[in-house]
Amino acid sequence: SIQPPTTTASTGSHTSGSAAPVTPLPAADSTPTDTQAYQSAFALVRQKAFPAALTAFADFIQRYPDSARIPNAYYWIGEVNLAEQKLEPAKTAFEQVIANYADHRKAPDATYKLGIIYHQMGNAEKARELFKQTRSRYPDSSAANLAQDYLQR
């Protein structure tokens, strides 16, 4: 079929029925962005698919080591392990948040949760120390209020 001449806005030149060669788009990259990978892992937490969530967060940490969501990934690894009563891996994950991301918004909660873990492990002294640390380091956080409640028991 014959196409009417068209004017291109950038040059004002006319083209005839033959189109300029089309450069093919690069093949779609099937690698998710860090946002997509994180959201996918977090969706598994919400579905209570805990083993799959742990695997997804571990893969996320390995694949996107420079992501701003790394502290969140460690935090959720801690939460999932705590929910499953796997205290040692939960402790390790929360310690990662506290040691490496002390200024991150998940740090107050990680410090509080670490206190919970030590309490469950029977180390009341270390638990109290972490609850006090939660209150002193993060006084305006909801975790500080929870820590205060725990200290008053």
PDB file of N, CA and C in Angstrom, residues 48-151:
ATOM      1  N   LYS A  48       2.310 -15.148  54.249  1.00  0.00           N
ATOM      2  CA  LYS A  48       2.815 -16.097  55.239  1.00  0.00           C
ATOM      3  C   LYS A  48       3.518 -17.299  54.591  1.00  0.00           C
ATOM      4  N   ALA A  49       4.087 -17.062  53.422  1.00  0.00           N
ATOM      5  CA  ALA A  49       4.903 -18.071  52.735  1.00  0.00           C
ATOM      6  C   ALA A  49       6.341 -17.867  53.223  1.00  0.00           C
ATOM      7  N   PHE A  50       6.564 -18.185  54.493  1.00  0.00           N
ATOM      8  CA  PHE A  50       7.813 -17.805  55.145  1.00  0.00           C
ATOM      9  C   PHE A  50       9.078 -18.425  54.547  1.00  0.00           C
ATOM     10  N   PRO A  51       9.119 -19.732  54.255  1.00  0.00           N
ATOM     11  CA  PRO A  51      10.359 -20.259  53.650  1.00  0.00           C
ATOM     12  C   PRO A  51      10.682 -19.577  52.317  1.00  0.00           C
ATOM     13  N   ALA A  52       9.671 -19.360  51.491  1.00  0.00           N
ATOM     14  CA  ALA A  52       9.889 -18.685  50.205  1.00  0.00           C
ATOM     15  C   ALA A  52      10.329 -17.239  50.421  1.00  0.00           C
ATOM     16  N   ALA A  53       9.756 -16.578  51.425  1.00  0.00           N
ATOM     17  CA  ALA A  53      10.143 -15.191  51.728  1.00  0.00           C
ATOM     18  C   ALA A  53      11.603 -15.122  52.155  1.00  0.00           C
ATOM     19  N   LEU A  54      12.026 -16.049  52.998  1.00  0.00           N
ATOM     20  CA  LEU A  54      13.429 -16.060  53.444  1.00  0.00           C
ATOM     21  C   LEU A  54      14.369 -16.236  52.261  1.00  0.00           C
ATOM     22  N   THR A  55      14.019 -17.142  51.359  1.00  0.00           N
ATOM     23  CA  THR A  55      14.835 -17.357  50.166  1.00  0.00           C
ATOM     24  C   THR A  55      14.857 -16.102  49.299  1.00  0.00           C
ATOM     25  N   ALA A  56      13.693 -15.494  49.121  1.00  0.00           N
ATOM     26  CA  ALA A  56      13.603 -14.289  48.278  1.00  0.00           C
ATOM     27  C   ALA A  56      14.414 -13.136  48.865  1.00  0.00           C
ATOM     28  N   PHE A  57      14.357 -12.949  50.187  1.00  0.00           N
ATOM     29  CA  PHE A  57      15.136 -11.865  50.800  1.00  0.00           C
ATOM     30  C   PHE A  57      16.635 -12.165  50.738  1.00  0.00           C
ATOM     31  N   ALA A  58      17.018 -13.418  50.930  1.00  0.00           N
ATOM     32  CA  ALA A  58      18.439 -13.779  50.829  1.00  0.00           C
ATOM     33  C   ALA A  58      18.946 -13.526  49.406  1.00  0.00           C
ATOM     34  N   ASP A  59      18.135 -13.906  48.410  1.00  0.00           N
ATOM     35  CA  ASP A  59      18.500 -13.641  47.012  1.00  0.00           C
ATOM     36  C   ASP A  59      18.592 -12.142  46.760  1.00  0.00           C
ATOM     37  N   PHE A  60      17.647 -11.387  47.322  1.00  0.00           N
ATOM     38  CA  PHE A  60      17.639  -9.929  47.168  1.00  0.00           C
ATOM     39  C   PHE A  60      18.943  -9.327  47.695  1.00  0.00           C
ATOM     40  N   ILE A  61      19.343  -9.746  48.887  1.00  0.00           N
ATOM     41  CA  ILE A  61      20.562  -9.206  49.506  1.00  0.00           C
ATOM     42  C   ILE A  61      21.783  -9.522  48.640  1.00  0.00           C
ATOM     43  N   GLN A  62      21.803 -10.732  48.100  1.00  0.00           N
ATOM     44  CA  GLN A  62      22.937 -11.126  47.261  1.00  0.00           C
ATOM     45  C   GLN A  62      22.938 -10.381  45.927  1.00  0.00           C
ATOM     46  N   ARG A  63      21.769 -10.221  45.332  1.00  0.00           N
ATOM     47  CA  ARG A  63      21.668  -9.617  44.004  1.00  0.00           C
ATOM     48  C   ARG A  63      21.779  -8.093  44.026  1.00  0.00           C
ATOM     49  N   TYR A  64      21.309  -7.460  45.102  1.00  0.00           N
ATOM     50  CA  TYR A  64      21.277  -5.996  45.172  1.00  0.00           C
ATOM     51  C   TYR A  64      21.976  -5.486  46.436  1.00  0.00           C
ATOM     52  N   PRO A  65      23.269  -5.769  46.582  1.00  0.00           N
ATOM     53  CA  PRO A  65      23.961  -5.424  47.833  1.00  0.00           C
ATOM     54  C   PRO A  65      24.012  -3.921  48.135  1.00  0.00           C
ATOM     55  N   ASP A  66      23.811  -3.100  47.115  1.00  0.00           N
ATOM     56  CA  ASP A  66      23.870  -1.647  47.313  1.00  0.00           C
ATOM     57  C   ASP A  66      22.492  -1.002  47.394  1.00  0.00           C
ATOM     58  N   SER A  67      21.455  -1.809  47.423  1.00  0.00           N
ATOM     59  CA  SER A  67      20.089  -1.271  47.473  1.00  0.00           C
ATOM     60  C   SER A  67      19.834  -0.556  48.795  1.00  0.00           C
ATOM     61  N   ALA A  68      19.048   0.490  48.719  1.00  0.00           N
ATOM     62  CA  ALA A  68      18.631   1.201  49.938  1.00  0.00           C
ATOM     63  C   ALA A  68      17.695   0.331  50.779  1.00  0.00           C
ATOM     64  N   ARG A  69      17.187  -0.751  50.209  1.00  0.00           N
ATOM     65  CA  ARG A  69      16.259  -1.626  50.922  1.00  0.00           C
ATOM     66  C   ARG A  69      16.945  -2.775  51.673  1.00  0.00           C
ATOM     67  N   ILE A  70      18.257  -2.843  51.636  1.00  0.00           N
ATOM     68  CA  ILE A  70      18.989  -3.915  52.321  1.00  0.00           C
ATOM     69  C   ILE A  70      18.643  -3.971  53.815  1.00  0.00           C
ATOM     70  N   PRO A  71      18.617  -2.836  54.527  1.00  0.00           N
ATOM     71  CA  PRO A  71      18.252  -2.927  55.948  1.00  0.00           C
ATOM     72  C   PRO A  71      16.858  -3.525  56.148  1.00  0.00           C
ATOM     73  N   ASN A  72      15.918  -3.166  55.275  1.00  0.00           N
ATOM     74  CA  ASN A  72      14.561  -3.726  55.361  1.00  0.00           C
ATOM     75  C   ASN A  72      14.591  -5.230  55.135  1.00  0.00           C
ATOM     76  N   ALA A  73      15.395  -5.668  54.183  1.00  0.00           N
ATOM     77  CA  ALA A  73      15.478  -7.097  53.890  1.00  0.00           C
ATOM     78  C   ALA A  73      16.001  -7.858  55.112  1.00  0.00           C
ATOM     79  N   TYR A  74      17.062  -7.351  55.721  1.00  0.00           N
ATOM     80  CA  TYR A  74      17.571  -8.000  56.941  1.00  0.00           C
ATOM     81  C   TYR A  74      16.510  -7.981  58.045  1.00  0.00           C
ATOM     82  N   TYR A  75      15.832  -6.857  58.176  1.00  0.00           N
ATOM     83  CA  TYR A  75      14.791  -6.755  59.206  1.00  0.00           C
ATOM     84  C   TYR A  75      13.721  -7.830  58.992  1.00  0.00           C
ATOM     85  N   TRP A  76      13.262  -7.982  57.762  1.00  0.00           N
ATOM     86  CA  TRP A  76      12.193  -8.958  57.505  1.00  0.00           C
ATOM     87  C   TRP A  76      12.677 -10.390  57.608  1.00  0.00           C
ATOM     88  N   ILE A  77      13.944 -10.627  57.328  1.00  0.00           N
ATOM     89  CA  ILE A  77      14.508 -11.955  57.595  1.00  0.00           C
ATOM     90  C   ILE A  77      14.426 -12.231  59.093  1.00  0.00           C
ATOM     91  N   GLY A  78      14.733 -11.216  59.897  1.00  0.00           N
ATOM     92  CA  GLY A  78      14.620 -11.355  61.345  1.00  0.00           C
ATOM     93  C   GLY A  78      13.193 -11.608  61.780  1.00  0.00           C
ATOM     94  N   GLU A  79      12.261 -10.833  61.252  1.00  0.00           N
ATOM     95  CA  GLU A  79      10.846 -10.984  61.623  1.00  0.00           C
ATOM     96  C   GLU A  79      10.305 -12.365  61.259  1.00  0.00           C
ATOM     97  N   VAL A  80      10.618 -12.814  60.057  1.00  0.00           N
ATOM     98  CA  VAL A  80      10.121 -14.118  59.613  1.00  0.00           C
ATOM     99  C   VAL A  80      10.700 -15.229  60.489  1.00  0.00           C
ATOM    100  N   ASN A  81      11.997 -15.167  60.738  1.00  0.00           N
ATOM    101  CA  ASN A  81      12.606 -16.186  61.603  1.00  0.00           C
ATOM    102  C   ASN A  81      12.036 -16.141  63.014  1.00  0.00           C
ATOM    103  N   LEU A  82      11.779 -14.944  63.523  1.00  0.00           N
ATOM    104  CA  LEU A  82      11.181 -14.820  64.857  1.00  0.00           C
ATOM    105  C   LEU A  82       9.773 -15.424  64.866  1.00  0.00           C
ATOM    106  N   ALA A  83       9.001 -15.150  63.824  1.00  0.00           N
ATOM    107  CA  ALA A  83       7.651 -15.721  63.724  1.00  0.00           C
ATOM    108  C   ALA A  83       7.699 -17.244  63.685  1.00  0.00           C
ATOM    109  N   GLU A  84       8.751 -17.778  63.105  1.00  0.00           N
ATOM    110  CA  GLU A  84       8.928 -19.230  63.007  1.00  0.00           C
ATOM    111  C   GLU A  84       9.653 -19.791  64.242  1.00  0.00           C
ATOM    112  N   GLN A  85       9.940 -18.925  65.209  1.00  0.00           N
ATOM    113  CA  GLN A  85      10.677 -19.290  66.429  1.00  0.00           C
ATOM    114  C   GLN A  85      12.075 -19.840  66.133  1.00  0.00           C
ATOM    115  N   LYS A  86      12.685 -19.329  65.074  1.00  0.00           N
ATOM    116  CA  LYS A  86      14.079 -19.645  64.757  1.00  0.00           C
ATOM    117  C   LYS A  86      14.903 -18.484  65.293  1.00  0.00           C
ATOM    118  N   LEU A  87      15.218 -18.571  66.576  1.00  0.00           N
ATOM    119  CA  LEU A  87      15.766 -17.411  67.279  1.00  0.00           C
ATOM    120  C   LEU A  87      17.174 -17.036  66.832  1.00  0.00           C
ATOM    121  N   GLU A  88      18.038 -18.004  66.596  1.00  0.00           N
ATOM    122  CA  GLU A  88      19.416 -17.658  66.205  1.00  0.00           C
ATOM    123  C   GLU A  88      19.469 -16.910  64.866  1.00  0.00           C
ATOM    124  N   PRO A  89      18.820 -17.429  63.804  1.00  0.00           N
ATOM    125  CA  PRO A  89      18.863 -16.648  62.558  1.00  0.00           C
ATOM    126  C   PRO A  89      18.152 -15.301  62.676  1.00  0.00           C
ATOM    127  N   ALA A  90      17.109 -15.232  63.502  1.00  0.00           N
ATOM    128  CA  ALA A  90      16.425 -13.952  63.718  1.00  0.00           C
ATOM    129  C   ALA A  90      17.384 -12.980  64.396  1.00  0.00           C
ATOM    130  N   LYS A  91      18.073 -13.457  65.413  1.00  0.00           N
ATOM    131  CA  LYS A  91      19.041 -12.636  66.156  1.00  0.00           C
ATOM    132  C   LYS A  91      20.113 -12.102  65.209  1.00  0.00           C
ATOM    133  N   THR A  92      20.643 -12.972  64.362  1.00  0.00           N
ATOM    134  CA  THR A  92      21.692 -12.575  63.419  1.00  0.00           C
ATOM    135  C   THR A  92      21.194 -11.484  62.468  1.00  0.00           C
ATOM    136  N   ALA A  93      19.974 -11.639  61.970  1.00  0.00           N
ATOM    137  CA  ALA A  93      19.430 -10.652  61.028  1.00  0.00           C
ATOM    138  C   ALA A  93      19.218  -9.297  61.699  1.00  0.00           C
ATOM    139  N   PHE A  94      18.639  -9.294  62.892  1.00  0.00           N
ATOM    140  CA  PHE A  94      18.418  -8.021  63.595  1.00  0.00           C
ATOM    141  C   PHE A  94      19.758  -7.375  63.964  1.00  0.00           C
ATOM    142  N   GLU A  95      20.756  -8.188  64.319  1.00  0.00           N
ATOM    143  CA  GLU A  95      22.083  -7.641  64.631  1.00  0.00           C
ATOM    144  C   GLU A  95      22.695  -6.964  63.403  1.00  0.00           C
ATOM    145  N   GLN A  96      22.424  -7.498  62.210  1.00  0.00           N
ATOM    146  CA  GLN A  96      22.904  -6.865  60.971  1.00  0.00           C
ATOM    147  C   GLN A  96      22.339  -5.452  60.840  1.00  0.00           C
ATOM    148  N   VAL A  97      21.045  -5.314  61.099  1.00  0.00           N
ATOM    149  CA  VAL A  97      20.400  -3.995  60.994  1.00  0.00           C
ATOM    150  C   VAL A  97      21.041  -3.030  61.988  1.00  0.00           C
ATOM    151  N   ILE A  98      21.170  -3.464  63.231  1.00  0.00           N
ATOM    152  CA  ILE A  98      21.688  -2.591  64.293  1.00  0.00           C
ATOM    153  C   ILE A  98      23.148  -2.217  64.050  1.00  0.00           C
ATOM    154  N   ALA A  99      23.956  -3.203  63.666  1.00  0.00           N
ATOM    155  CA  ALA A  99      25.397  -2.963  63.500  1.00  0.00           C
ATOM    156  C   ALA A  99      25.711  -2.122  62.266  1.00  0.00           C
ATOM    157  N   ASN A 100      24.974  -2.344  61.186  1.00  0.00           N
ATOM    158  CA  ASN A 100      25.341  -1.715  59.911  1.00  0.00           C
ATOM    159  C   ASN A 100      24.432  -0.581  59.464  1.00  0.00           C
ATOM    160  N   TYR A 101      23.253  -0.469  60.096  1.00  0.00           N
ATOM    161  CA  TYR A 101      22.277   0.532  59.653  1.00  0.00           C
ATOM    162  C   TYR A 101      21.607   1.185  60.860  1.00  0.00           C
ATOM    163  N   ALA A 102      22.402   1.592  61.837  1.00  0.00           N
ATOM    164  CA  ALA A 102      21.880   2.113  63.101  1.00  0.00           C
ATOM    165  C   ALA A 102      20.989   3.342  62.929  1.00  0.00           C
ATOM    166  N   ASP A 103      21.148   4.066  61.823  1.00  0.00           N
ATOM    167  CA  ASP A 103      20.327   5.254  61.595  1.00  0.00           C
ATOM    168  C   ASP A 103      19.121   4.985  60.699  1.00  0.00           C
ATOM    169  N   HIS A 104      18.968   3.758  60.275  1.00  0.00           N
ATOM    170  CA  HIS A 104      17.841   3.403  59.406  1.00  0.00           C
ATOM    171  C   HIS A 104      16.548   3.349  60.225  1.00  0.00           C
ATOM    172  N   ARG A 105      15.426   3.569  59.557  1.00  0.00           N
ATOM    173  CA  ARG A 105      14.150   3.594  60.279  1.00  0.00           C
ATOM    174  C   ARG A 105      13.757   2.252  60.868  1.00  0.00           C
ATOM    175  N   LYS A 106      14.374   1.162  60.429  1.00  0.00           N
ATOM    176  CA  LYS A 106      14.090  -0.164  61.001  1.00  0.00           C
ATOM    177  C   LYS A 106      14.961  -0.463  62.227  1.00  0.00           C
ATOM    178  N   ALA A 107      15.963   0.342  62.484  1.00  0.00           N
ATOM    179  CA  ALA A 107      16.881   0.078  63.596  1.00  0.00           C
ATOM    180  C   ALA A 107      16.186   0.062  64.967  1.00  0.00           C
ATOM    181  N   PRO A 108      15.269   1.006  65.257  1.00  0.00           N
ATOM    182  CA  PRO A 108      14.603   0.927  66.565  1.00  0.00           C
ATOM    183  C   PRO A 108      13.841  -0.391  66.750  1.00  0.00           C
ATOM    184  N   ASP A 109      13.119  -0.802  65.717  1.00  0.00           N
ATOM    185  CA  ASP A 109      12.360  -2.045  65.802  1.00  0.00           C
ATOM    186  C   ASP A 109      13.288  -3.250  65.907  1.00  0.00           C
ATOM    187  N   ALA A 110      14.395  -3.228  65.169  1.00  0.00           N
ATOM    188  CA  ALA A 110      15.355  -4.333  65.225  1.00  0.00           C
ATOM    189  C   ALA A 110      15.966  -4.444  66.620  1.00  0.00           C
ATOM    190  N   THR A 111      16.262  -3.309  67.245  1.00  0.00           N
ATOM    191  CA  THR A 111      16.834  -3.314  68.593  1.00  0.00           C
ATOM    192  C   THR A 111      15.822  -3.881  69.590  1.00  0.00           C
ATOM    193  N   TYR A 112      14.587  -3.444  69.479  1.00  0.00           N
ATOM    194  CA  TYR A 112      13.512  -3.953  70.339  1.00  0.00           C
ATOM    195  C   TYR A 112      13.322  -5.460  70.133  1.00  0.00           C
ATOM    196  N   LYS A 113      13.249  -5.890  68.877  1.00  0.00           N
ATOM    197  CA  LYS A 113      13.038  -7.313  68.584  1.00  0.00           C
ATOM    198  C   LYS A 113      14.198  -8.160  69.093  1.00  0.00           C
ATOM    199  N   LEU A 114      15.401  -7.615  69.022  1.00  0.00           N
ATOM    200  CA  LEU A 114      16.553  -8.335  69.566  1.00  0.00           C
ATOM    201  C   LEU A 114      16.391  -8.524  71.073  1.00  0.00           C
ATOM    202  N   GLY A 115      15.842  -7.515  71.738  1.00  0.00           N
ATOM    203  CA  GLY A 115      15.538  -7.659  73.165  1.00  0.00           C
ATOM    204  C   GLY A 115      14.535  -8.773  73.417  1.00  0.00           C
ATOM    205  N   ILE A 116      13.521  -8.852  72.563  1.00  0.00           N
ATOM    206  CA  ILE A 116      12.511  -9.925  72.669  1.00  0.00           C
ATOM    207  C   ILE A 116      13.185 -11.289  72.535  1.00  0.00           C
ATOM    208  N   ILE A 117      14.073 -11.399  71.570  1.00  0.00           N
ATOM    209  CA  ILE A 117      14.767 -12.674  71.342  1.00  0.00           C
ATOM    210  C   ILE A 117      15.590 -13.066  72.563  1.00  0.00           C
ATOM    211  N   TYR A 118      16.353 -12.119  73.094  1.00  0.00           N
ATOM    212  CA  TYR A 118      17.152 -12.442  74.282  1.00  0.00           C
ATOM    213  C   TYR A 118      16.252 -12.824  75.451  1.00  0.00           C
ATOM    214  N   HIS A 119      15.118 -12.172  75.580  1.00  0.00           N
ATOM    215  CA  HIS A 119      14.154 -12.529  76.628  1.00  0.00           C
ATOM    216  C   HIS A 119      13.680 -13.979  76.430  1.00  0.00           C
ATOM    217  N   GLN A 120      13.335 -14.312  75.182  1.00  0.00           N
ATOM    218  CA  GLN A 120      12.862 -15.671  74.898  1.00  0.00           C
ATOM    219  C   GLN A 120      13.967 -16.712  75.092  1.00  0.00           C
ATOM    220  N   MET A 121      15.214 -16.293  74.917  1.00  0.00           N
ATOM    221  CA  MET A 121      16.338 -17.214  75.110  1.00  0.00           C
ATOM    222  C   MET A 121      16.717 -17.336  76.589  1.00  0.00           C
ATOM    223  N   GLY A 122      16.039 -16.566  77.431  1.00  0.00           N
ATOM    224  CA  GLY A 122      16.307 -16.664  78.865  1.00  0.00           C
ATOM    225  C   GLY A 122      17.378 -15.721  79.376  1.00  0.00           C
ATOM    226  N   ASN A 123      17.836 -14.791  78.543  1.00  0.00           N
ATOM    227  CA  ASN A 123      18.857 -13.834  78.963  1.00  0.00           C
ATOM    228  C   ASN A 123      18.169 -12.501  79.284  1.00  0.00           C
ATOM    229  N   ALA A 124      17.549 -12.441  80.467  1.00  0.00           N
ATOM    230  CA  ALA A 124      16.783 -11.265  80.863  1.00  0.00           C
ATOM    231  C   ALA A 124      17.661 -10.018  80.963  1.00  0.00           C
ATOM    232  N   GLU A 125      18.899 -10.193  81.408  1.00  0.00           N
ATOM    233  CA  GLU A 125      19.794  -9.044  81.563  1.00  0.00           C
ATOM    234  C   GLU A 125      20.096  -8.391  80.209  1.00  0.00           C
ATOM    235  N   LYS A 126      20.425  -9.212  79.213  1.00  0.00           N
ATOM    236  CA  LYS A 126      20.709  -8.681  77.868  1.00  0.00           C
ATOM    237  C   LYS A 126      19.435  -8.087  77.258  1.00  0.00           C
ATOM    238  N   ALA A 127      18.292  -8.711  77.519  1.00  0.00           N
ATOM    239  CA  ALA A 127      17.015  -8.196  77.014  1.00  0.00           C
ATOM    240  C   ALA A 127      16.762  -6.794  77.575  1.00  0.00           C
ATOM    241  N   ARG A 128      16.928  -6.639  78.889  1.00  0.00           N
ATOM    242  CA  ARG A 128      16.707  -5.331  79.524  1.00  0.00           C
ATOM    243  C   ARG A 128      17.659  -4.287  78.944  1.00  0.00           C
ATOM    244  N   GLU A 129      18.901  -4.682  78.735  1.00  0.00           N
ATOM    245  CA  GLU A 129      19.902  -3.774  78.163  1.00  0.00           C
ATOM    246  C   GLU A 129      19.447  -3.291  76.777  1.00  0.00           C
ATOM    247  N   LEU A 130      18.919  -4.201  75.965  1.00  0.00           N
ATOM    248  CA  LEU A 130      18.463  -3.825  74.626  1.00  0.00           C
ATOM    249  C   LEU A 130      17.201  -2.976  74.673  1.00  0.00           C
ATOM    250  N   PHE A 131      16.312  -3.249  75.616  1.00  0.00           N
ATOM    251  CA  PHE A 131      15.107  -2.412  75.746  1.00  0.00           C
ATOM    252  C   PHE A 131      15.509  -0.998  76.177  1.00  0.00           C
ATOM    253  N   LYS A 132      16.459  -0.897  77.102  1.00  0.00           N
ATOM    254  CA  LYS A 132      16.940   0.423  77.531  1.00  0.00           C
ATOM    255  C   LYS A 132      17.635   1.147  76.373  1.00  0.00           C
ATOM    256  N   GLN A 133      18.390   0.396  75.591  1.00  0.00           N
ATOM    257  CA  GLN A 133      19.075   0.968  74.421  1.00  0.00           C
ATOM    258  C   GLN A 133      18.047   1.477  73.402  1.00  0.00           C
ATOM    259  N   THR A 134      16.971   0.728  73.213  1.00  0.00           N
ATOM    260  CA  THR A 134      15.914   1.160  72.291  1.00  0.00           C
ATOM    261  C   THR A 134      15.354   2.500  72.743  1.00  0.00           C
ATOM    262  N   ARG A 135      15.107   2.621  74.042  1.00  0.00           N
ATOM    263  CA  ARG A 135      14.551   3.875  74.585  1.00  0.00           C
ATOM    264  C   ARG A 135      15.541   5.027  74.494  1.00  0.00           C
ATOM    265  N   SER A 136      16.816   4.773  74.788  1.00  0.00           N
ATOM    266  CA  SER A 136      17.787   5.871  74.804  1.00  0.00           C
ATOM    267  C   SER A 136      18.199   6.305  73.394  1.00  0.00           C
ATOM    268  N   ARG A 137      18.391   5.363  72.484  1.00  0.00           N
ATOM    269  CA  ARG A 137      18.818   5.705  71.130  1.00  0.00           C
ATOM    270  C   ARG A 137      17.691   6.226  70.252  1.00  0.00           C
ATOM    271  N   TYR A 138      16.490   5.707  70.490  1.00  0.00           N
ATOM    272  CA  TYR A 138      15.359   6.017  69.611  1.00  0.00           C
ATOM    273  C   TYR A 138      14.141   6.437  70.443  1.00  0.00           C
ATOM    274  N   PRO A 139      14.287   7.500  71.236  1.00  0.00           N
ATOM    275  CA  PRO A 139      13.235   7.851  72.202  1.00  0.00           C
ATOM    276  C   PRO A 139      11.880   8.185  71.586  1.00  0.00           C
ATOM    277  N   ASP A 140      11.853   8.642  70.339  1.00  0.00           N
ATOM    278  CA  ASP A 140      10.586   9.042  69.731  1.00  0.00           C
ATOM    279  C   ASP A 140       9.953   7.937  68.885  1.00  0.00           C
ATOM    280  N   SER A 141      10.513   6.750  68.956  1.00  0.00           N
ATOM    281  CA  SER A 141      10.001   5.653  68.126  1.00  0.00           C
ATOM    282  C   SER A 141       8.901   4.879  68.854  1.00  0.00           C
ATOM    283  N   SER A 142       8.067   4.213  68.074  1.00  0.00           N
ATOM    284  CA  SER A 142       7.058   3.339  68.690  1.00  0.00           C
ATOM    285  C   SER A 142       7.750   2.177  69.394  1.00  0.00           C
ATOM    286  N   ALA A 143       8.906   1.771  68.898  1.00  0.00           N
ATOM    287  CA  ALA A 143       9.666   0.693  69.541  1.00  0.00           C
ATOM    288  C   ALA A 143      10.089   1.095  70.952  1.00  0.00           C
ATOM    289  N   ALA A 144      10.392   2.378  71.155  1.00  0.00           N
ATOM    290  CA  ALA A 144      10.764   2.841  72.495  1.00  0.00           C
ATOM    291  C   ALA A 144       9.604   2.662  73.467  1.00  0.00           C
ATOM    292  N   ASN A 145       8.391   2.927  72.998  1.00  0.00           N
ATOM    293  CA  ASN A 145       7.205   2.723  73.846  1.00  0.00           C
ATOM    294  C   ASN A 145       7.005   1.253  74.171  1.00  0.00           C
ATOM    295  N   LEU A 146       7.189   0.391  73.171  1.00  0.00           N
ATOM    296  CA  LEU A 146       7.069  -1.046  73.406  1.00  0.00           C
ATOM    297  C   LEU A 146       8.136  -1.529  74.380  1.00  0.00           C
ATOM    298  N   ALA A 147       9.345  -0.998  74.232  1.00  0.00           N
ATOM    299  CA  ALA A 147      10.440  -1.371  75.139  1.00  0.00           C
ATOM    300  C   ALA A 147      10.114  -0.932  76.564  1.00  0.00           C
ATOM    301  N   GLN A 148       9.548   0.262  76.696  1.00  0.00           N
ATOM    302  CA  GLN A 148       9.157   0.752  78.021  1.00  0.00           C
ATOM    303  C   GLN A 148       8.122  -0.178  78.659  1.00  0.00           C
ATOM    304  N   ASP A 149       7.134  -0.575  77.861  1.00  0.00           N
ATOM    305  CA  ASP A 149       6.122  -1.503  78.359  1.00  0.00           C
ATOM    306  C   ASP A 149       6.757  -2.804  78.829  1.00  0.00           C
ATOM    307  N   TYR A 150       7.719  -3.292  78.057  1.00  0.00           N
ATOM    308  CA  TYR A 150       8.390  -4.540  78.409  1.00  0.00           C
ATOM    309  C   TYR A 150       9.169  -4.381  79.707  1.00  0.00           C
ATOM    310  N   LEU A 151       9.826  -3.225  79.870  1.00  0.00           N
ATOM    311  CA  LEU A 151      10.624  -2.986  81.078  1.00  0.00           C
ATOM    312  C   LEU A 151       9.749  -2.892  82.319  1.00  0.00           C
TER     313      LEU A 151
END
